[in-house]
Short mmCIF file of C-alpha atoms and ligand atoms in Angstrom, two decimals:
data_model
loop_
_atom_site.label_atom_id
_atom_site.label_comp_id
_atom_site.label_asym_id
_atom_site.label_seq_id
_atom_site.Cartn_x
_atom_site.Cartn_y
_atom_site.Cartn_z
CA UNK A 1 7.44 -64.65 9.75
CA UNK A 2 9.34 -60.90 9.90
CA UNK A 3 12.10 -59.62 11.52
CA UNK A 4 9.91 -58.57 14.32
CA UNK A 5 8.97 -61.71 15.38
CA UNK A 6 12.28 -63.16 14.55
CA UNK A 7 13.82 -61.08 17.49
CA UNK A 8 11.65 -63.23 19.67
CA UNK A 9 13.39 -66.09 18.11
CA UNK A 10 15.90 -68.30 20.29
CA UNK A 11 19.14 -68.19 18.66
CA UNK A 12 20.79 -71.88 17.55
CA UNK A 13 17.61 -73.35 18.85
CA UNK A 14 18.25 -76.50 16.82
CA UNK A 15 21.98 -76.88 17.77
CA UNK A 16 21.50 -76.21 21.12
CA UNK A 17 18.44 -79.08 21.36
CA UNK A 18 21.18 -81.56 19.27
CA UNK A 19 23.94 -80.88 21.98
CA UNK A 20 21.45 -81.25 25.20
CA UNK A 21 20.48 -84.67 23.89
CA UNK A 22 17.09 -84.67 26.01
CA UNK A 23 16.66 -87.96 27.47
CA UNK A 24 13.03 -87.46 29.23
CA UNK A 25 13.93 -88.85 33.03
CA UNK A 26 16.94 -86.35 32.77
CA UNK A 27 17.43 -82.69 34.99
CA UNK A 28 18.68 -79.90 33.19
CA UNK A 29 18.97 -76.25 34.11
CA UNK A 30 18.37 -73.28 31.93
CA UNK A 31 20.87 -70.24 33.70
CA UNK A 32 19.39 -67.98 31.45
CA UNK A 33 16.14 -68.16 31.28
CA UNK A 34 14.91 -65.14 29.22
CA UNK A 35 11.16 -65.72 27.19
CA UNK A 36 11.61 -68.68 27.69
CA UNK A 37 11.92 -70.93 24.07
CA UNK A 38 15.07 -72.68 24.59
CA UNK A 39 13.09 -73.94 28.05
CA UNK A 40 10.05 -74.84 25.76
CA UNK A 41 11.98 -76.59 23.56
CA UNK A 42 13.29 -78.62 26.55
CA UNK A 43 9.92 -78.96 28.58
CA UNK A 44 8.27 -80.00 25.37
CA UNK A 45 10.93 -83.71 25.40
CA UNK A 46 10.96 -84.26 28.79
CA UNK A 47 8.65 -86.98 30.01
CA UNK A 48 6.78 -86.85 34.11
CA UNK A 49 10.27 -88.21 35.40
CA UNK A 50 12.19 -85.24 33.76
CA UNK A 51 13.42 -81.86 35.72
CA UNK A 52 14.13 -78.52 34.58
CA UNK A 53 15.72 -75.64 36.84
CA UNK A 54 15.88 -72.20 35.32
CA UNK A 55 17.29 -69.43 36.24
CA UNK A 56 17.07 -65.93 36.06
CA UNK A 57 18.13 -62.76 37.56
CA UNK A 58 15.62 -60.19 35.79
CA UNK A 59 12.04 -60.63 38.22
CA UNK A 60 10.42 -59.51 34.95
CA UNK A 61 12.03 -62.32 32.74
CA UNK A 62 10.98 -64.60 35.05
CA UNK A 63 7.62 -64.22 35.27
CA UNK A 64 7.17 -64.06 31.05
CA UNK A 65 8.91 -67.31 31.53
CA UNK A 66 7.26 -68.93 34.65
CA UNK A 67 4.06 -67.52 32.34
CA UNK A 68 5.27 -69.24 29.23
CA UNK A 69 6.18 -72.18 30.70
CA UNK A 70 2.81 -73.55 33.03
CA UNK A 71 1.16 -72.90 29.68
CA UNK A 72 3.74 -75.81 28.36
CA UNK A 73 3.08 -77.87 31.17
CA UNK A 74 -0.44 -77.53 31.83
CA UNK A 75 -1.07 -78.80 28.04
CA UNK A 76 1.51 -81.93 28.61
CA UNK A 77 -0.93 -82.75 31.75
CA UNK A 78 0.41 -86.19 33.17
CA UNK A 79 2.77 -86.21 31.31
CA UNK A 80 4.74 -82.46 31.95
CA UNK A 81 7.91 -82.84 33.65
CA UNK A 82 8.59 -80.77 37.00
CA UNK A 83 9.61 -77.32 36.44
CA UNK A 84 11.37 -74.98 38.98
CA UNK A 85 12.24 -71.59 39.02
CA UNK A 86 15.15 -69.41 40.97
CA UNK A 87 15.14 -65.55 40.52
CA UNK A 88 18.90 -65.04 41.25
CA UNK A 89 22.12 -65.05 39.27
CA UNK A 90 23.07 -68.26 38.09
CA UNK A 91 26.42 -67.69 39.31
CA UNK A 92 24.71 -69.29 43.18
CA UNK A 93 23.84 -72.05 40.87
CA UNK A 94 25.92 -74.37 43.05
CA UNK A 95 23.66 -73.26 46.42
CA UNK A 96 20.70 -74.69 43.83
CA UNK A 97 21.35 -77.92 42.13
CA UNK A 98 23.26 -80.66 43.78
CA UNK A 99 26.44 -82.13 42.79
CA UNK A 100 26.49 -84.82 40.21
CA UNK A 101 22.84 -84.04 39.31
CA UNK A 102 22.29 -82.48 35.79
CA UNK A 103 22.16 -83.87 32.55
CA UNK A 104 22.74 -80.80 30.79
CA UNK A 105 23.19 -76.97 31.22
CA UNK A 106 22.34 -73.87 29.10
CA UNK A 107 23.20 -71.18 29.11
CA UNK A 108 22.33 -68.42 26.53
CA UNK A 109 24.55 -65.24 27.89
CA UNK A 110 23.42 -61.15 27.67
CA UNK A 111 20.47 -59.32 27.47
CA UNK A 112 17.29 -60.16 25.78
CA UNK A 113 15.22 -58.76 22.83
CA UNK A 114 12.66 -58.24 26.28
CA UNK A 115 15.26 -55.87 28.02
CA UNK A 116 16.67 -54.67 24.81
CA UNK A 117 13.68 -53.31 23.01
CA UNK A 118 11.87 -51.88 26.05
CA UNK A 119 13.03 -48.47 26.16
CA UNK A 120 12.49 -47.69 30.37
CA UNK A 121 15.31 -50.60 31.09
CA UNK A 122 17.82 -48.12 29.28
CA UNK A 123 20.17 -51.15 27.78
CA UNK A 124 19.31 -49.97 23.54
CA UNK A 125 21.53 -46.13 22.53
CA UNK A 126 18.66 -46.09 19.60
CA UNK A 127 15.86 -45.38 22.28
CA UNK A 128 16.15 -42.42 25.08
CA UNK A 129 15.57 -43.58 28.56
CA UNK A 130 17.69 -43.15 31.42
CA UNK A 131 20.12 -45.30 31.82
CA UNK A 132 19.09 -47.85 34.11
CA UNK A 133 20.68 -51.68 32.06
CA UNK A 134 20.82 -53.30 35.19
CA UNK A 135 19.56 -56.52 34.33
CA UNK A 136 18.19 -57.30 38.00
CA UNK A 137 16.90 -54.70 38.81
CA UNK A 138 16.10 -55.30 42.64
CA UNK A 139 19.59 -54.12 43.52
CA UNK A 140 23.78 -52.65 42.74
CA UNK A 141 24.35 -49.55 40.86
CA UNK A 142 22.84 -47.81 37.81
CA UNK A 143 24.65 -48.05 34.74
CA UNK A 144 23.84 -43.60 34.63
CA UNK A 145 25.11 -43.94 38.54
CA UNK A 146 28.82 -45.67 36.59
CA UNK A 147 28.54 -42.97 34.33
CA UNK A 148 28.18 -40.34 36.41
CA UNK A 149 30.92 -41.02 39.80
CA UNK A 150 33.24 -43.15 37.85
CA UNK A 151 36.29 -40.98 37.54
CA UNK A 152 37.37 -40.39 34.16
CA UNK A 153 40.42 -42.91 34.02
CA UNK A 154 37.79 -45.46 35.66
CA UNK A 155 36.07 -44.95 32.83
CA UNK A 156 38.26 -45.44 30.19
CA UNK A 157 39.90 -48.58 31.25
CA UNK A 158 36.37 -49.69 31.32
CA UNK A 159 35.26 -49.06 28.24
CA UNK A 160 38.51 -50.08 26.82
CA UNK A 161 39.04 -53.49 28.53
CA UNK A 162 35.02 -54.37 28.56
CA UNK A 163 33.87 -52.55 24.85
CA UNK A 164 37.39 -52.94 23.46
CA UNK A 165 37.16 -49.37 22.62
CA UNK A 166 40.90 -47.96 21.37
CA UNK A 167 40.16 -44.74 21.85
CA UNK A 168 38.85 -45.05 25.25
CA UNK A 169 40.47 -42.03 26.76
CA UNK A 170 38.58 -39.72 24.37
CA UNK A 171 35.73 -41.22 24.71
CA UNK A 172 35.26 -40.87 28.78
CA UNK A 173 36.66 -37.26 28.79
CA UNK A 174 33.30 -36.80 26.17
CA UNK A 175 31.54 -38.54 28.79
CA UNK A 176 33.07 -36.58 32.61
CA UNK A 177 32.80 -33.41 30.45
CA UNK A 178 29.31 -33.85 29.63
CA UNK A 179 27.92 -34.65 33.20
CA UNK A 180 25.27 -35.56 34.58
CA UNK A 181 24.11 -37.96 31.77
CA UNK A 182 20.87 -38.06 32.47
CA UNK A 183 19.95 -40.52 29.29
CA UNK A 184 20.98 -43.25 26.64
CA UNK A 185 20.15 -40.48 23.84
CA UNK A 186 22.23 -38.12 25.56
CA UNK A 187 25.48 -40.60 25.81
CA UNK A 188 25.20 -41.70 22.52
CA UNK A 189 25.37 -37.75 21.55
CA UNK A 190 28.38 -37.40 23.40
CA UNK A 191 30.06 -40.72 22.28
CA UNK A 192 29.69 -39.88 18.72
CA UNK A 193 30.56 -36.19 19.07
CA UNK A 194 33.93 -37.38 20.22
CA UNK A 195 34.35 -40.41 17.79
CA UNK A 196 32.05 -39.23 14.98
CA UNK A 197 30.82 -42.18 12.23
CA UNK A 198 32.87 -42.38 8.39
CA UNK A 199 29.18 -41.79 7.75
CA UNK A 200 27.29 -39.06 8.51
CA UNK A 201 24.23 -40.30 10.09
CA UNK A 202 25.48 -43.63 10.92
CA UNK A 203 25.84 -44.80 14.43
CA UNK A 204 30.18 -45.10 15.73
CA UNK A 205 31.03 -48.37 16.63
CA UNK A 206 32.26 -46.59 19.48
CA UNK A 207 28.65 -45.80 20.86
CA UNK A 208 28.04 -49.76 20.65
CA UNK A 209 31.40 -50.51 22.08
CA UNK A 210 30.80 -48.54 25.18
CA UNK A 211 26.72 -49.39 26.16
CA UNK A 212 28.46 -53.06 26.11
CA UNK A 213 31.11 -52.08 28.08
CA UNK A 214 28.41 -50.38 30.81
CA UNK A 215 26.45 -53.27 30.69
CA UNK A 216 28.74 -55.75 30.96
CA UNK A 217 30.46 -53.48 34.22
CA UNK A 218 26.63 -53.08 35.77
CA UNK A 219 26.27 -56.70 35.70
CA UNK A 220 29.32 -58.20 36.32
CA UNK A 221 28.90 -59.99 33.65
CA UNK A 222 32.44 -61.61 32.59
CA UNK A 223 32.35 -62.85 36.57
CA UNK A 224 28.99 -64.20 36.30
CA UNK A 225 30.32 -66.67 33.19
CA UNK A 226 33.48 -67.19 35.39
CA UNK A 227 31.86 -68.41 38.18
CA UNK A 228 29.60 -70.57 35.76
CA UNK A 229 32.44 -72.09 34.38
CA UNK A 230 34.03 -73.03 37.71
CA UNK A 231 30.95 -74.71 39.37
CA UNK A 232 29.48 -76.13 36.14
CA UNK A 233 32.29 -79.82 35.99
CA UNK A 234 30.48 -80.25 39.52
CA UNK A 235 26.75 -80.15 38.91
CA UNK A 236 27.20 -82.11 35.64
CA UNK A 237 27.32 -85.87 35.41
CA UNK A 238 29.53 -87.83 33.86
CA UNK A 239 28.27 -87.60 30.38
CA UNK A 240 26.42 -84.44 31.14
CA UNK A 241 26.59 -81.76 28.32
CA UNK A 242 27.77 -77.70 28.83
CA UNK A 243 26.42 -75.58 25.49
CA UNK A 244 26.74 -72.48 26.08
CA UNK A 245 25.96 -69.34 23.52
CA UNK A 246 27.90 -66.36 23.37
CA UNK A 247 27.76 -63.20 21.47
CA UNK A 248 30.94 -60.61 22.13
CA UNK A 249 34.59 -61.82 21.73
CA UNK A 250 34.98 -61.56 25.74
CA UNK A 251 32.61 -63.84 26.78
CA UNK A 252 33.54 -66.15 23.69
CA UNK A 253 37.47 -66.21 25.06
CA UNK A 254 35.63 -67.25 28.63
CA UNK A 255 34.07 -69.93 27.53
CA UNK A 256 36.68 -71.37 24.61
CA UNK A 257 39.53 -70.75 27.45
CA UNK A 258 37.67 -72.62 30.29
CA UNK A 259 36.86 -75.76 27.64
CA UNK A 260 40.34 -75.91 26.84
CA UNK A 261 41.93 -75.83 30.04
CA UNK A 262 39.17 -77.78 31.19
CA UNK A 263 40.17 -80.68 28.51
CA UNK A 264 43.49 -80.75 29.34
CA UNK A 265 42.47 -81.79 32.90
CA UNK A 266 40.45 -84.59 32.49
CA UNK A 267 37.23 -82.37 32.86
CA UNK A 268 36.02 -81.82 29.38
CA UNK A 269 35.39 -83.50 25.96
CA UNK A 270 35.25 -80.84 23.95
CA UNK A 271 32.05 -81.24 21.71
CA UNK A 272 32.80 -78.18 19.22
CA UNK A 273 36.49 -78.11 17.63
CA UNK A 274 34.90 -74.95 16.19
CA UNK A 275 32.11 -72.47 17.37
CA UNK A 276 28.80 -73.09 15.21
CA UNK A 277 27.46 -70.46 14.45
CA UNK A 278 23.77 -69.09 12.65
CA UNK A 279 22.90 -70.69 9.02
CA UNK A 280 22.20 -67.57 6.65
CA UNK A 281 19.05 -68.47 6.43
CA UNK A 282 18.77 -67.73 10.74
CA UNK A 283 21.38 -64.58 10.40
CA UNK A 284 18.80 -62.83 7.55
CA UNK A 285 15.83 -63.22 10.16
CA UNK A 286 17.32 -62.85 13.34
CA UNK A 287 19.55 -59.99 13.04
CA UNK A 288 20.93 -61.04 16.98
CA UNK A 289 22.05 -64.50 15.57
CA UNK A 290 24.99 -62.82 13.85
CA UNK A 291 27.38 -62.75 16.40
CA UNK A 292 26.75 -65.79 18.55
CA UNK A 293 29.22 -68.63 18.73
CA UNK A 294 28.02 -71.97 20.52
CA UNK A 295 30.11 -74.42 22.16
CA UNK A 296 29.41 -77.47 23.96
CA UNK A 297 31.20 -79.61 25.71
CA UNK A 298 30.78 -83.31 27.68
CA UNK A 299 32.25 -84.05 31.32
CA UNK A 300 34.56 -86.38 31.59
C1 SAM B 401 19.86 -64.32 25.80
S1 SAM B 401 19.04 -64.18 27.00
C2 SAM B 401 17.62 -65.58 27.46
C3 SAM B 401 17.01 -66.04 26.08
C4 SAM B 401 16.40 -67.51 26.07
N1 SAM B 401 17.30 -68.98 25.74
C5 SAM B 401 15.34 -67.65 24.93
O1 SAM B 401 15.57 -68.39 24.73
O2 SAM B 401 14.42 -66.47 25.15
C6 SAM B 401 19.55 -63.58 28.55
C7 SAM B 401 18.37 -63.65 29.91
O3 SAM B 401 19.55 -64.07 30.86
C8 SAM B 401 19.17 -63.65 31.55
N2 SAM B 401 20.75 -63.71 31.94
C9 SAM B 401 21.84 -63.05 31.97
N3 SAM B 401 22.90 -62.69 32.60
C10 SAM B 401 22.51 -63.57 33.88
C11 SAM B 401 22.57 -64.08 35.26
N4 SAM B 401 24.11 -63.95 35.48
N5 SAM B 401 22.97 -64.91 35.58
C12 SAM B 401 20.73 -64.75 35.71
N6 SAM B 401 20.19 -64.56 34.60
C13 SAM B 401 21.31 -64.34 33.25
C14 SAM B 401 18.67 -61.89 31.55
O4 SAM B 401 18.18 -61.27 32.32
C15 SAM B 401 18.14 -62.63 29.96
O5 SAM B 401 17.27 -62.72 30.80
#
């Protein structure tokens, strides 16, 4: 498998399947369908009495996932489970899923390789395109509006908080002086001019951090994750399992703290004392897996 192909392979696939422990007649929710790699794994273990509900707020991702799973269901014939799709943010999960009805809930946070690799979506600092960064392309301000409309102080706070960038004021000043900012390439150059890389030709860490900050803010990603942890205990059956994969410390901190607090309140039994990470072979093949951290818990 080439690295390009590996980018489309779901992260920590075997580990997700082990923790979810899919029962053929169970009900499962994939909160982040993406390219439906994990979802296909779940569907293939379900029988005709089983059910998967899949969420994605990105209409393009949802259509691709729908097409992929339709092929799998057709192949499974009369042994196929029921699959339902919800094209909304997973913070709305409690409006679509009945209380205490779910055996397993999966969330693989962040952007998909589809979103990241597609220059026009505006997530990547390696491409040159309008700075969109919305997962749900139907609504809400783009990151470009944020970059051009926020005050310098607000921008600095955002880059500090969501990018964990110490020199956020310097970065924000350079961005504001460079306005109007109309492309990902221009934004990357402005950040690099303010905090140059250690070596000529490298991308400075501040660029990645600034892009991460804008993406998190534009998609309200941390609020979404908090809402999911709030809803999950009510939706899972006793012994139902929650499996989450995070890709940076802000996401993982919410997961870790929510599970710890829930454990103290008798809601969760922790299944992963330390987060599960990818092994060397997976990291070699799939660079995205290098920062992945899986945490799992069982509803008491
Ligand atoms: C990392 S990808 C998931 C990949 C997937 N597990 C697979 O096997 O292909 C994350 C997906 O979740 C979606 N997503 C992220 N946050 C979301 C949210 N709050 N609500 C609904 N979908 C979300 C993104 O649009 C993206 O398609």
